[in-house]
Short mmCIF file of C-alpha atoms in Angstrom, two decimals:
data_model
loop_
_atom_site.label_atom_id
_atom_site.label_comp_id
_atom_site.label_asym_id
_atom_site.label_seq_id
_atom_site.Cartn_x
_atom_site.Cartn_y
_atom_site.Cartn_z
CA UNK A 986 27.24 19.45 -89.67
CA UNK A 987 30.34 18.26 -91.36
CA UNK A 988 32.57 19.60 -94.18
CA UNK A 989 33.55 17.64 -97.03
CA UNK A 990 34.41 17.90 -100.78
CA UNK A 991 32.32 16.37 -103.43
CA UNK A 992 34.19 13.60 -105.03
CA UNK A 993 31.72 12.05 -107.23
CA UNK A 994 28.15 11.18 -108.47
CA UNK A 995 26.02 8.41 -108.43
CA UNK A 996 23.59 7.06 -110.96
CA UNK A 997 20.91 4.66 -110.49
CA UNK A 998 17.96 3.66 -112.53
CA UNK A 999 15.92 1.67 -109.68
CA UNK A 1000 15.68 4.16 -107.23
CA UNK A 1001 13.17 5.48 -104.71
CA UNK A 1002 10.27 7.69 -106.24
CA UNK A 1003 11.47 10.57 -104.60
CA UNK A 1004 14.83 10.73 -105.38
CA UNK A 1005 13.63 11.14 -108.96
CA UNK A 1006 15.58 14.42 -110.92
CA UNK A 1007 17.87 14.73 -107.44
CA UNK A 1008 21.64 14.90 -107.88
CA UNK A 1009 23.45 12.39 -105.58
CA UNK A 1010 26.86 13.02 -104.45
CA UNK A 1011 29.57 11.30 -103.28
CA UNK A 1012 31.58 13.25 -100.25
CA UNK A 1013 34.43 12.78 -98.53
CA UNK A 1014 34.17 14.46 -95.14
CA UNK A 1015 37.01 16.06 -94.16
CA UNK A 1016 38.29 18.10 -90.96
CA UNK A 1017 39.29 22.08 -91.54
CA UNK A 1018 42.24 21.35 -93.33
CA UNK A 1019 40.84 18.72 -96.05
CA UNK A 1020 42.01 15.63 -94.41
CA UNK A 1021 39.28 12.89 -95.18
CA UNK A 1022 37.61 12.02 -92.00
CA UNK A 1023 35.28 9.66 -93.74
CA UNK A 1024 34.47 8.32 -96.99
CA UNK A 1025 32.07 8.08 -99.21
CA UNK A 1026 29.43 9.67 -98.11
CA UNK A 1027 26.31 10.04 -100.13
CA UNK A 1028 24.93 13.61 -99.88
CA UNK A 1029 21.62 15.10 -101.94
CA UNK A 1030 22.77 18.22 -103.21
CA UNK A 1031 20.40 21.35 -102.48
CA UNK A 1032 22.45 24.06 -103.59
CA UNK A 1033 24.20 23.36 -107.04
CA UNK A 1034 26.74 22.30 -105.77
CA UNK A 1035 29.32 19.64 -107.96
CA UNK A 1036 32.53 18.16 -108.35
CA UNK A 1037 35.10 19.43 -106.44
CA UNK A 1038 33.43 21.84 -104.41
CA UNK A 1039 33.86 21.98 -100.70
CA UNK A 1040 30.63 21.28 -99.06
CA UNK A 1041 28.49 21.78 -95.81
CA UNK A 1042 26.51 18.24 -94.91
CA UNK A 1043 23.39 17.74 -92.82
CA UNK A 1044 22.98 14.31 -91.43
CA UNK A 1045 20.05 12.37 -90.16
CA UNK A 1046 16.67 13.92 -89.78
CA UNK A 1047 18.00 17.58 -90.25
CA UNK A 1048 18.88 16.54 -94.09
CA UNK A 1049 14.63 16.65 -94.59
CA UNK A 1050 14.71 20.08 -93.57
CA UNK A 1051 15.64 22.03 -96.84
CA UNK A 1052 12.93 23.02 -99.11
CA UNK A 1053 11.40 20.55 -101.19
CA UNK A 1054 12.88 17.48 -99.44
CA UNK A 1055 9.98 16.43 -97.13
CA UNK A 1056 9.17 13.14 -96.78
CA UNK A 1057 12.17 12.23 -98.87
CA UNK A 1058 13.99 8.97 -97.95
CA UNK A 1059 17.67 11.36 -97.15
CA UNK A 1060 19.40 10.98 -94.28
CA UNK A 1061 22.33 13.53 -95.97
CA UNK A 1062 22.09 17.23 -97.54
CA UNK A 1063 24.56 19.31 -98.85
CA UNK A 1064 22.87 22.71 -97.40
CA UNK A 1065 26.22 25.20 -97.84
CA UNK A 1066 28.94 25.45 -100.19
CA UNK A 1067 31.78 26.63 -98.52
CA UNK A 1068 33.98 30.00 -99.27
CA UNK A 1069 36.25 29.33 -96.66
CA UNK A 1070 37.23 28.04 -93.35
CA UNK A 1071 38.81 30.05 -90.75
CA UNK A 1072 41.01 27.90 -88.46
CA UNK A 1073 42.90 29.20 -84.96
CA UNK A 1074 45.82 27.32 -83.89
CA UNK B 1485 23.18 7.96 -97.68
CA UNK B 1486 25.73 5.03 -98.22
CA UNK B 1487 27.19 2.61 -100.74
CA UNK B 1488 27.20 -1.16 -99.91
CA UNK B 1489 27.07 -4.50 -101.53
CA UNK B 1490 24.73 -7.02 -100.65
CA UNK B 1491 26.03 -9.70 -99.32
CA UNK B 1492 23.29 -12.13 -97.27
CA UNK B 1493 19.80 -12.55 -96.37
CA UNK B 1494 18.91 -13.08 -93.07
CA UNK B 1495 16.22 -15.32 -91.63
CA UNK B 1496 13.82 -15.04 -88.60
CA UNK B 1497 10.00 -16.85 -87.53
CA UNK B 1498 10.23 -14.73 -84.46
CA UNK B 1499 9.96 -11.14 -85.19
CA UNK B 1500 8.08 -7.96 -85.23
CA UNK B 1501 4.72 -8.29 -87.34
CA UNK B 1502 5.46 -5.26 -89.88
CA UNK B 1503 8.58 -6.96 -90.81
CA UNK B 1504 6.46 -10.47 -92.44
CA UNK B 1505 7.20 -10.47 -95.95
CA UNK B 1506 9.96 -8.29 -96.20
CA UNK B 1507 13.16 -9.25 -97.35
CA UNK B 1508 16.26 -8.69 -94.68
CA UNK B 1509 19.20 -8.32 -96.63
CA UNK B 1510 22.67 -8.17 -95.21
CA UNK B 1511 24.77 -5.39 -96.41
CA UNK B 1512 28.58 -4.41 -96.27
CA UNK B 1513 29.10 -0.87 -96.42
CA UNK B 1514 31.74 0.06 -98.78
CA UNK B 1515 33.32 3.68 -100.63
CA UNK B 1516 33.09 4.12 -104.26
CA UNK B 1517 35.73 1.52 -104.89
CA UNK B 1518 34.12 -1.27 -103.19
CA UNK B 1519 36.51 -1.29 -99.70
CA UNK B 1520 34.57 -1.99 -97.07
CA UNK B 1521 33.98 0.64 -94.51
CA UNK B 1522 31.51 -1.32 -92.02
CA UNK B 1523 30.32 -4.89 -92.33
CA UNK B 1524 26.85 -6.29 -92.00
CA UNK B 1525 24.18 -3.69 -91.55
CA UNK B 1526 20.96 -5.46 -92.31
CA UNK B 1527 18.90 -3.41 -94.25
CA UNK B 1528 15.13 -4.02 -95.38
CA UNK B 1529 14.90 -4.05 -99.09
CA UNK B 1530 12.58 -1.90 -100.49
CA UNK B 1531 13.93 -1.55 -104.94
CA UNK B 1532 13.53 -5.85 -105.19
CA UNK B 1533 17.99 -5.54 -104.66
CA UNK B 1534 19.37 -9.05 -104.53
CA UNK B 1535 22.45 -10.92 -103.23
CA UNK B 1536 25.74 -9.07 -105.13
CA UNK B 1537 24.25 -5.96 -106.09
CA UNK B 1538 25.68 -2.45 -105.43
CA UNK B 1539 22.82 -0.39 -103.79
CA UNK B 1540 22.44 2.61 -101.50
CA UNK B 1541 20.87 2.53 -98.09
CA UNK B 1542 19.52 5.17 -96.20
CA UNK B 1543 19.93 5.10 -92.59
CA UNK B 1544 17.91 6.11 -88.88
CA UNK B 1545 14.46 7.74 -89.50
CA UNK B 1546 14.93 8.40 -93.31
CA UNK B 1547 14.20 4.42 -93.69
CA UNK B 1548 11.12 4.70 -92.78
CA UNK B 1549 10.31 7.27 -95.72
CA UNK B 1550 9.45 4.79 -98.31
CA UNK B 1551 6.30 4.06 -99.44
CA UNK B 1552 5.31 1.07 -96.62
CA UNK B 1553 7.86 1.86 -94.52
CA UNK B 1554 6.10 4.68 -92.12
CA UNK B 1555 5.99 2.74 -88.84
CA UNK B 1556 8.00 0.33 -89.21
CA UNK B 1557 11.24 -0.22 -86.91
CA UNK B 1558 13.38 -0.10 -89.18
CA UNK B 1559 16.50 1.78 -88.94
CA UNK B 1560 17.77 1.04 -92.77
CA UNK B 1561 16.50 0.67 -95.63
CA UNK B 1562 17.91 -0.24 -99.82
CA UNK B 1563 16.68 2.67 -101.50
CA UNK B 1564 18.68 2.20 -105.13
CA UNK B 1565 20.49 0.04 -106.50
CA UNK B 1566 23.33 1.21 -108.03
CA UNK B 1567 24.16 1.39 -111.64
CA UNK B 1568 27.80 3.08 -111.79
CA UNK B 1569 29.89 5.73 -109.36
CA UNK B 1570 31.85 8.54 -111.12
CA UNK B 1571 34.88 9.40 -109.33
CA UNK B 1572 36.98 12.34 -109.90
CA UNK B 1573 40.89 11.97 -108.49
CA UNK C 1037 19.78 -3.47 -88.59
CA UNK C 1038 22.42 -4.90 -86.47
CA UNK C 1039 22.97 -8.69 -85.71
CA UNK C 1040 23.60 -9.34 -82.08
CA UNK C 1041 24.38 -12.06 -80.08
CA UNK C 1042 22.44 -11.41 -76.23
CA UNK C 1043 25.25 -11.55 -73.66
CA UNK C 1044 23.61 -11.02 -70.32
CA UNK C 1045 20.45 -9.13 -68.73
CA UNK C 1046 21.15 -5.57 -66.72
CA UNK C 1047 18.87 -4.60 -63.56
CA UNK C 1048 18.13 -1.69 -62.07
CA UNK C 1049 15.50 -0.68 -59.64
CA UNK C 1050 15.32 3.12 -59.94
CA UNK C 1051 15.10 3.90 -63.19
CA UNK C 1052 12.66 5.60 -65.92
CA UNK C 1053 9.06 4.81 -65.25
CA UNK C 1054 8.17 3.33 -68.72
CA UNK C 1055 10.77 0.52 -68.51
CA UNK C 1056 8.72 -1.77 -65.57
CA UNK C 1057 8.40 -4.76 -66.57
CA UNK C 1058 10.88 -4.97 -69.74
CA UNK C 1059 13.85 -7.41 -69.81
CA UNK C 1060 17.05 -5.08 -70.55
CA UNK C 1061 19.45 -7.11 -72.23
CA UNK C 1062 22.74 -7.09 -72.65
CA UNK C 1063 24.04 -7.61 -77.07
CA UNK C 1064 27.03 -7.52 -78.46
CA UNK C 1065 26.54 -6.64 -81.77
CA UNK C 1066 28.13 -8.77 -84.46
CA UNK C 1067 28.72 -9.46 -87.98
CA UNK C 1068 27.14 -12.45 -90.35
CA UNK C 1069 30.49 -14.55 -88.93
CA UNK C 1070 29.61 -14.21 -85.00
CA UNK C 1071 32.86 -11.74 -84.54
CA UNK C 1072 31.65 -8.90 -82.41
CA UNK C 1073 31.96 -5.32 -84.29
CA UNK C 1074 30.16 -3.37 -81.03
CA UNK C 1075 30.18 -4.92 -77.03
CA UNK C 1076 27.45 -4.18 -74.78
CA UNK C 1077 24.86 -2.25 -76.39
CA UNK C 1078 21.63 -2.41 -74.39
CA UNK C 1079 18.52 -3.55 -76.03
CA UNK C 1080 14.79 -3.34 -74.75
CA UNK C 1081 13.07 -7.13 -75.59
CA UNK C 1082 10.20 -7.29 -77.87
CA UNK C 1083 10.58 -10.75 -78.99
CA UNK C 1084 11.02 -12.98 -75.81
CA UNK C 1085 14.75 -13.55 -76.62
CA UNK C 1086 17.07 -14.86 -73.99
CA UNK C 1087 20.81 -14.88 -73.15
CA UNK C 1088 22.43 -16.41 -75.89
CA UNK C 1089 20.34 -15.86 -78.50
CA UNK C 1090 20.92 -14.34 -81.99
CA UNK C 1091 19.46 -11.49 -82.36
CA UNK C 1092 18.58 -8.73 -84.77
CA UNK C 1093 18.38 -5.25 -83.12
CA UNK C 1094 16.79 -1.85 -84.79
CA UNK C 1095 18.62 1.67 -83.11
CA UNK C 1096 17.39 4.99 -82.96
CA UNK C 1097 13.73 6.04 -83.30
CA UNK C 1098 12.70 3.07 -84.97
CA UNK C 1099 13.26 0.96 -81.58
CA UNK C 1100 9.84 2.66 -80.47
CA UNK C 1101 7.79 1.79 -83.08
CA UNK C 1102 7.23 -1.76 -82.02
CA UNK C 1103 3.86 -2.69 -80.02
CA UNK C 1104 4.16 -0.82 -76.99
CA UNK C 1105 7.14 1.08 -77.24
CA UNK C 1106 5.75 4.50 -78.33
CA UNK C 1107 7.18 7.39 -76.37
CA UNK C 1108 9.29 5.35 -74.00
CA UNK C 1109 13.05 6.40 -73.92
CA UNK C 1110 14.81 3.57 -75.54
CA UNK C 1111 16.81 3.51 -78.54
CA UNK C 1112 17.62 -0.15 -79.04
CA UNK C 1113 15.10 -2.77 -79.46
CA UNK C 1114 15.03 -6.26 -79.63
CA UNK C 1115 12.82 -7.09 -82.77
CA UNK C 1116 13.44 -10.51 -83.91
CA UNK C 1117 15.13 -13.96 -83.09
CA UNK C 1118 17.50 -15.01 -86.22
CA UNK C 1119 17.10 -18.63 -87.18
CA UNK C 1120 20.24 -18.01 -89.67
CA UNK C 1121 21.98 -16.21 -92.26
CA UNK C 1122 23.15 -16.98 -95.94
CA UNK C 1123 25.98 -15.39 -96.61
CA UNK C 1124 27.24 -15.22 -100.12
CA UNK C 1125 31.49 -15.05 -101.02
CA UNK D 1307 26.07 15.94 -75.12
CA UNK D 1308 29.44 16.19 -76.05
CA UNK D 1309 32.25 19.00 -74.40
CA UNK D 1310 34.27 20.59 -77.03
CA UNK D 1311 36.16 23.87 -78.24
CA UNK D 1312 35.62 26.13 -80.77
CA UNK D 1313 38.44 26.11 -82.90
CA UNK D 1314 37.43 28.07 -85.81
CA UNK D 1315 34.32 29.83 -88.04
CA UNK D 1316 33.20 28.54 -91.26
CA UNK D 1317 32.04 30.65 -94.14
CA UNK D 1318 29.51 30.41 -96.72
CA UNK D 1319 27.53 32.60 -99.34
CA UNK D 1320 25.71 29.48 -101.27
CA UNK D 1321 23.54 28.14 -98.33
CA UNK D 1322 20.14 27.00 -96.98
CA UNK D 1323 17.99 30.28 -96.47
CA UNK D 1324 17.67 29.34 -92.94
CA UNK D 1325 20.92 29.48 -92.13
CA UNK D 1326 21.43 32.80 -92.84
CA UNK D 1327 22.39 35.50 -89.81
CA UNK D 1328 23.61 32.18 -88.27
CA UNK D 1329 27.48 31.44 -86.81
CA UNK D 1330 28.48 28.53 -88.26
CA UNK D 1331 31.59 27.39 -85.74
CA UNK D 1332 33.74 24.75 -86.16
CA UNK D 1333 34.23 22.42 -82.76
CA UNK D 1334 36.70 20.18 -81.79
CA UNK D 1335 35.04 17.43 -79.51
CA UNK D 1336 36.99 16.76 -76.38
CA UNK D 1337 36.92 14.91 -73.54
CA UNK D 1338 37.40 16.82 -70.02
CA UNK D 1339 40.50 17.06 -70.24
CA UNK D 1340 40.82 17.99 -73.13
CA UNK D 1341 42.25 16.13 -75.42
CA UNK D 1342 40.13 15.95 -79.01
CA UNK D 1343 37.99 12.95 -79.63
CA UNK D 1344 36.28 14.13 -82.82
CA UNK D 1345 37.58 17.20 -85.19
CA UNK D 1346 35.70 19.54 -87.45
CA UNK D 1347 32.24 19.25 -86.10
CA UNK D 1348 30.47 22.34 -87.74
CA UNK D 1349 27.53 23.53 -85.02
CA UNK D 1350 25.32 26.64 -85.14
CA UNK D 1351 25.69 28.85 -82.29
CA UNK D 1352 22.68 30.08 -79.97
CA UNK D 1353 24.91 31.23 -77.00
CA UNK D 1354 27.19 33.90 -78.10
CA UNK D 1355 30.03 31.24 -78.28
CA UNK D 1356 33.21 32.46 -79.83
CA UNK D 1357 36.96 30.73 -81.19
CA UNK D 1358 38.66 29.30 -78.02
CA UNK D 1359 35.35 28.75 -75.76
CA UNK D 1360 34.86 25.64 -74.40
CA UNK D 1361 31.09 24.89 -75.06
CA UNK D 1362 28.73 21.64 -74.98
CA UNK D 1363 26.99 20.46 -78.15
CA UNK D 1364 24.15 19.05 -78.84
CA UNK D 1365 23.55 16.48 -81.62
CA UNK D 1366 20.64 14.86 -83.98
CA UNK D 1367 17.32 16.35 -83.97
CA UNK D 1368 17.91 17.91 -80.67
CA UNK D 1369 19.83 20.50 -83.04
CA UNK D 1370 16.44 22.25 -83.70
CA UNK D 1371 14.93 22.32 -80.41
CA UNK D 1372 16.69 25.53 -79.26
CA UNK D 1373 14.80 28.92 -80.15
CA UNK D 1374 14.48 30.00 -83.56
CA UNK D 1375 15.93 26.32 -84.63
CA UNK D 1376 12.95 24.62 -85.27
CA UNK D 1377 12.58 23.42 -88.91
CA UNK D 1378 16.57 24.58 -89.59
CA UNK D 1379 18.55 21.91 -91.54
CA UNK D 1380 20.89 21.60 -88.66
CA UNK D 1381 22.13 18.32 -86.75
CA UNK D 1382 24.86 20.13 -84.22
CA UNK D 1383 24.11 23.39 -82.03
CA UNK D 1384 26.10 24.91 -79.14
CA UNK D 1385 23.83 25.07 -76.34
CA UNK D 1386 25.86 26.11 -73.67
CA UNK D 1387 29.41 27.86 -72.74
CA UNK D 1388 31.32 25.85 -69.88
CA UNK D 1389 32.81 27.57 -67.20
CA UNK D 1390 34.17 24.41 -65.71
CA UNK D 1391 34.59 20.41 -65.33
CA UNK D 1392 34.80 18.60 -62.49
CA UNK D 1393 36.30 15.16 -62.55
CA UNK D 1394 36.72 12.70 -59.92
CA UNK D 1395 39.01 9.96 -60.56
CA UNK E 1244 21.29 1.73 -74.52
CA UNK E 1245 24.65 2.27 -73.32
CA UNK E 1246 26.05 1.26 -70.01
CA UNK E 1247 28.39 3.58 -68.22
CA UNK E 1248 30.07 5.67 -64.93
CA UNK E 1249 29.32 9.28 -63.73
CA UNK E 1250 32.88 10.18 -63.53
CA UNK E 1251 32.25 13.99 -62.84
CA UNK E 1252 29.75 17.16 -63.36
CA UNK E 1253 29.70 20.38 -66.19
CA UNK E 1254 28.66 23.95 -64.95
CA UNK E 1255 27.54 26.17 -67.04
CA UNK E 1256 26.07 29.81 -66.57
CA UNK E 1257 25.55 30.16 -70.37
CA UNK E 1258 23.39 27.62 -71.74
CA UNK E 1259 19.86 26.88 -73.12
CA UNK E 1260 16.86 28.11 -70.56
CA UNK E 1261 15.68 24.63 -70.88
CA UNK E 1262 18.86 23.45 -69.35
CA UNK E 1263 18.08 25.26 -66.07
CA UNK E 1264 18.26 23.45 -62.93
CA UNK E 1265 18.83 20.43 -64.26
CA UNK E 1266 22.13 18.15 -63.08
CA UNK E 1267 24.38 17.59 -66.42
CA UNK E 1268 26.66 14.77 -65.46
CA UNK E 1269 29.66 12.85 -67.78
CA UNK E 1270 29.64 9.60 -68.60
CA UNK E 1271 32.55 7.44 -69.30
CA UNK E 1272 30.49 4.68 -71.70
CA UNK E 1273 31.90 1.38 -70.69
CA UNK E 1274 30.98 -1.71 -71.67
CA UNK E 1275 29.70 -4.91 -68.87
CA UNK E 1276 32.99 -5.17 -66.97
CA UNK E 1277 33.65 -1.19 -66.67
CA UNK E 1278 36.44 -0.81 -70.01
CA UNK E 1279 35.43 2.35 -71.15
CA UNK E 1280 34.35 2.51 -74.64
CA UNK E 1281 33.61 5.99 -75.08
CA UNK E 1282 35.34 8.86 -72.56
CA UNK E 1283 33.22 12.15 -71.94
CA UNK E 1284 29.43 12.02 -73.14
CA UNK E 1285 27.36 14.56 -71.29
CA UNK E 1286 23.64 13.03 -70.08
CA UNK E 1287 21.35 14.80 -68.19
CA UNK E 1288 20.06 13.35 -64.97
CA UNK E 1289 16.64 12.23 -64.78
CA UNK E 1290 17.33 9.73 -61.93
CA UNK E 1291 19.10 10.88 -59.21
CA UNK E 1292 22.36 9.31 -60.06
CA UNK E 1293 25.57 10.79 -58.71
CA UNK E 1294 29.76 10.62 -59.62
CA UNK E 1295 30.74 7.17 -59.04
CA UNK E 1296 27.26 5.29 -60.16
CA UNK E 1297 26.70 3.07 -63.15
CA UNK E 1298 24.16 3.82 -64.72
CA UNK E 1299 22.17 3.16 -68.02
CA UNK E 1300 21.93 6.22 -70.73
CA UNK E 1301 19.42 6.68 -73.44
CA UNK E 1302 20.66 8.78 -76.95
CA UNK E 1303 18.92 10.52 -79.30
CA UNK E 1304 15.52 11.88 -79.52
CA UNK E 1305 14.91 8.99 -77.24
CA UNK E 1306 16.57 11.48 -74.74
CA UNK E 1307 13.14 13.77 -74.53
CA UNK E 1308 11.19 10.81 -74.00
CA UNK E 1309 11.04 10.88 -69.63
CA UNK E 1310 8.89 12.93 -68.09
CA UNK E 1311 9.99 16.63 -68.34
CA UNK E 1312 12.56 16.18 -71.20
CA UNK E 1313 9.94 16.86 -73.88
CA UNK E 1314 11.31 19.96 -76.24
CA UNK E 1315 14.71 20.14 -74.52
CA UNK E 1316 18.16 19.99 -76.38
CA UNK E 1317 19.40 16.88 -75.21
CA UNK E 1318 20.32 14.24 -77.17
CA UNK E 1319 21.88 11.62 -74.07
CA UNK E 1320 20.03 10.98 -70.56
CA UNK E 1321 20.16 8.77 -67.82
CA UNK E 1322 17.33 6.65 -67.36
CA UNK E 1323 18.41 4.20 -64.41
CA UNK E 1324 20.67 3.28 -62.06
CA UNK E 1325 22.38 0.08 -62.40
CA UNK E 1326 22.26 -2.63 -59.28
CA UNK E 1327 23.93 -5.12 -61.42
CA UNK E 1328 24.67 -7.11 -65.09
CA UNK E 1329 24.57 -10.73 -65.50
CA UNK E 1330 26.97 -11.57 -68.50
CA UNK E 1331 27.02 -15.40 -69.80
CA UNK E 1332 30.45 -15.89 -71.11
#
């Protein structure tokens, strides 16, 4: 998994059946300290997460896993939104 | 998932049979401002997405998640495209 | 999808069972331009493509769903032979 | 696989239900010597791995083949503690 | 597929049951004329191969695909031994 804080949202009209009533998030990944490791990411949120927040992401097959998103066409999940992040030097 | 514009179609006689009759579109990956991040993923269309539109793809297994797509070998597939990005500074 | 140029062909007599008999080529992966973005990824053939050749290559699962690929341990295919691109400014 | 070392622990209370009871630990990936490739990979522990171990991770759906992972929205596991590299120039 | 060079063995006393008895080598990824591309991935052996050889590597689920690997948390493996490339400049 990878952290990362939401940065945005995403609308589209044409859009897969099954993305239908989903949130989709933009994420910037970012290492333990919030450096962005990677941009724009887009994430389906699972866990209410929004703006701002600092997330957990799934990617590839593991981002079918969470309830209800079987079968979906997701290859990214926010599953986990962070507290905090406990770093040893 | 990730942003990208379509930029190209790509042609080919010799090729698997579950690809006839789907359109190959060649997509730059960009963030939410339009930079692009990786250059021309092909990606089979799947929301009737055409040359300059903003879409989202969905990448490895997920693309074959769409109705059609199970069996396919197809690695990415244009699952939206894209009406507007909200980004939050 | 990737576009690929084929480079060269790889041989090896001991090696995994379920590869006798396939042509292991050599692609360096590319953008719509010809500049390669990736060197020497390996690709099983599906398609009869030869050394020079551009090609279009699927990665990950999907390079086993082609006609005879199921359960062999690839994960890059060869699955067609691209006449050209259009690529739009 | 990769080798990496677990740098710190990562804490949520809004998360998957499956991931609860479960170390989240946040890996550097190295190389043997070393030196980090990749920060901030989050990975679920099944080994007992604690902050400064050097451990191997696993990536993509082979996340959930340990026991007790199948069906978890994971894409990273530690699946083993290393007591050593050997490297031969 | 990627090409690449055993450059040395892991040990591990702590690790996955399914790991047991099985060689886990690194692999310096390299690309047709030996410049590594990517230091340090871990594969496990399905071919005999030893420090020093080139060899071919799988990734991915298509890691469990030889005989033996099916269920185990691997996501890289050696699947042949490489005699030789032939690159067309």
């Amino acid at each position: 998994m990878r952290l990362g804080r939401v940065s945005g949202t995403v609308h589209a009209t044409v859009k897969d059946a099954q993305l239908t009533g989903r949130a989709l998030l933009l994420v910037d990944v970012t290492d333990g300290a919030g450096k962005v490791l990677e941009p724009a990411r887009i994430a389906v949120d699972t866990c209410g997460a929004g703006v701002g927040d600092v997330v957990m992401i799934t990617e590839g097959s593991a981002a079918r896993m969470p309830t209800g998103m079987a079968g979906a066409p997701v290859d990214a999940a926010i599953i986990a939104v962070i507290d905090g992040v406990s770093v040893e030097q």
